[in-house]
């Protein structure tokens, strides 16, 4: 089911970077863009996340800076996690990979939900939260 050789593991782990790219595109680019549009249309008080609301009150530069910091931290943690997977003994690597894949899928779904929520705010003026 899961690759056994080190070369197979490396190929699979390199593929996860594409998934991270998709997650970051949804959670950073799309969410950031729709958050800024929603805040412009309904005001900062429409933001449900108190950290994002605070950042919006400080200005767009703070929101962008926080997103850049988050991207750097996520990429660093992701890289460390991939190394942990590479170093995991083969007998438990399968379940670890499955958990890792479920985590990536959950992040992607969360991002899609957040963008959908922002679009609801933009179109209907009300949050799903």
C-alpha positions as a printed NumPy array, in Angstrom:
array([[  0.   ,   0.   ,   0.   ],
       [  2.7  ,   2.514,   0.948],
       [  6.164,   2.66 ,  -0.596],
       [  8.86 ,   0.668,   1.123],
       [ 12.092,   1.766,  -0.512],
       [ 13.774,   5.077,   0.369],
       [ 13.478,   6.243,  -3.251],
       [  9.722,   5.578,  -3.23 ],
       [  9.37 ,   7.463,   0.058],
       [ 11.289,  10.45 ,  -1.323],
       [  9.09 ,  10.537,  -4.43 ],
       [  5.942,  10.423,  -2.335],
       [  7.191,  13.12 ,   0.058],
       [  8.136,  15.407,  -2.847],
       [  4.547,  15.033,  -4.063],
       [  3.278,  16.37 ,  -0.756],
       [  4.851,  19.759,  -1.571],
       [  2.276,  20.104,  -4.368],
       [ -0.482,  19.488,  -1.845],
       [  1.003,  22.094,   0.47 ],
       [  1.05 ,  24.525,  -2.448],
       [ -2.665,  23.917,  -3.014],
       [ -3.416,  24.376,   0.692],
       [ -1.411,  27.61 ,   0.868],
       [ -3.062,  28.923,  -2.293],
       [ -6.515,  28.391,  -0.787],
       [ -5.681,  29.393,   2.797],
       [ -3.499,  32.375,   1.951],
       [ -4.161,  33.727,  -1.526],
       [ -7.89 ,  33.031,  -1.869],
       [ -8.769,  33.502,   1.79 ],
       [ -6.695,  36.68 ,   2.073],
       [ -8.231,  38.143,  -1.072],
       [-11.804,  37.342,  -0.124],
       [-11.216,  38.498,   3.472],
       [-10.002,  41.884,   2.257],
       [-12.982,  42.256,  -0.096],
       [-15.433,  41.207,   2.636],
       [-13.893,  43.663,   5.097],
       [-14.165,  46.425,   2.501],
       [-17.845,  45.658,   1.892],
       [-19.182,  44.929,   5.386],
       [-16.494,  46.366,   7.623],
       [-13.936,  44.894,   9.961],
       [-16.583,  44.009,  12.544],
       [-17.878,  41.342,  10.142],
       [-14.691,  39.308,  10.638],
       [-15.29 ,  36.337,  12.958],
       [-11.625,  35.624,  13.734],
       [-10.437,  38.054,  16.437],
       [ -6.795,  37.902,  15.304],
       [ -7.703,  38.694,  11.712],
       [-10.109,  41.406,  12.905],
       [ -7.287,  42.998,  14.927],
       [ -4.926,  42.778,  11.939],
       [ -7.516,  44.366,   9.657],
       [ -7.924,  47.21 ,  12.138],
       [ -4.153,  47.796,  11.958],
       [ -4.147,  47.944,   8.162],
       [ -3.647,  45.78 ,   5.125],
       [  0.123,  45.742,   5.607],
       [ -0.288,  43.97 ,   8.964],
       [ -2.673,  41.406,   7.459],
       [ -0.237,  40.677,   4.629],
       [  2.718,  40.511,   7.04 ],
       [  0.898,  38.035,   9.299],
       [  0.079,  35.89 ,   6.278],
       [  3.717,  35.915,   5.161],
       [  4.88 ,  34.942,   8.652],
       [  2.312,  32.133,   8.686],
       [  3.543,  30.851,   5.306],
       [  7.164,  30.794,   6.481],
       [  6.218,  28.952,   9.687],
       [  4.028,  26.441,   7.847],
       [  6.708,  25.679,   5.26 ],
       [  9.268,  25.173,   8.035],
       [  6.975,  22.897,  10.028],
       [  5.986,  21.011,   6.882],
       [  9.622,  20.375,   6.035],
       [ 10.281,  19.114,   9.574],
       [  7.235,  16.858,   9.373],
       [  8.444,  15.37 ,   6.094],
       [ 11.805,  14.627,   7.71 ],
       [  9.998,  12.961,  10.615],
       [  8.077,  10.805,   8.139],
       [ 11.311,   9.898,   6.325],
       [ 12.887,   8.88 ,   9.66 ],
       [  9.851,   6.888,  10.823],
       [ 10.433,   3.122,  10.928],
       [  8.879,   1.354,   7.936],
       [  6.521,  -0.708,  10.116],
       [  4.65 ,   2.407,  11.355],
       [  5.199,   4.662,   8.357],
       [  1.914,   3.61 ,   6.697],
       [ -0.351,   4.867,   9.496],
       [  1.798,   8.007,   9.853],
       [  1.407,   8.734,   6.123],
       [ -2.333,   8.167,   6.356],
       [ -2.634,  10.624,   9.26 ],
       [ -0.489,  13.099,   7.378],
       [ -2.672,  12.822,   4.254],
       [ -5.843,  13.242,   6.314],
       [ -4.328,  16.357,   7.915],
       [ -3.512,  17.871,   4.514],
       [ -7.024,  17.07 ,   3.269],
       [ -8.546,  18.651,   6.385],
       [ -6.495,  21.823,   5.853],
       [ -7.629,  22.01 ,   2.247],
       [-11.275,  21.546,   3.243],
       [-10.909,  24.182,   5.956],
       [ -9.527,  26.605,   3.396],
       [-12.396,  25.931,   0.997],
       [-14.888,  26.504,   3.823],
       [-13.219,  29.794,   4.818],
       [-13.277,  31.048,   1.238],
       [-16.926,  29.976,   0.916],
       [-17.702,  31.802,   4.156],
       [-16.01 ,  34.942,   2.856],
       [-17.938,  34.684,  -0.399],
       [-21.16 ,  34.393,   1.6  ],
       [-20.237,  37.585,   3.441],
       [-19.467,  39.312,   0.141],
       [-22.661,  38.192,  -1.587],
       [-25.187,  38.024,   1.269],
       [-23.578,  40.267,   3.879],
       [-23.699,  37.524,   6.53 ],
       [-21.235,  34.919,   7.745],
       [-21.826,  31.175,   7.923],
       [-20.2  ,  31.214,  11.353]])
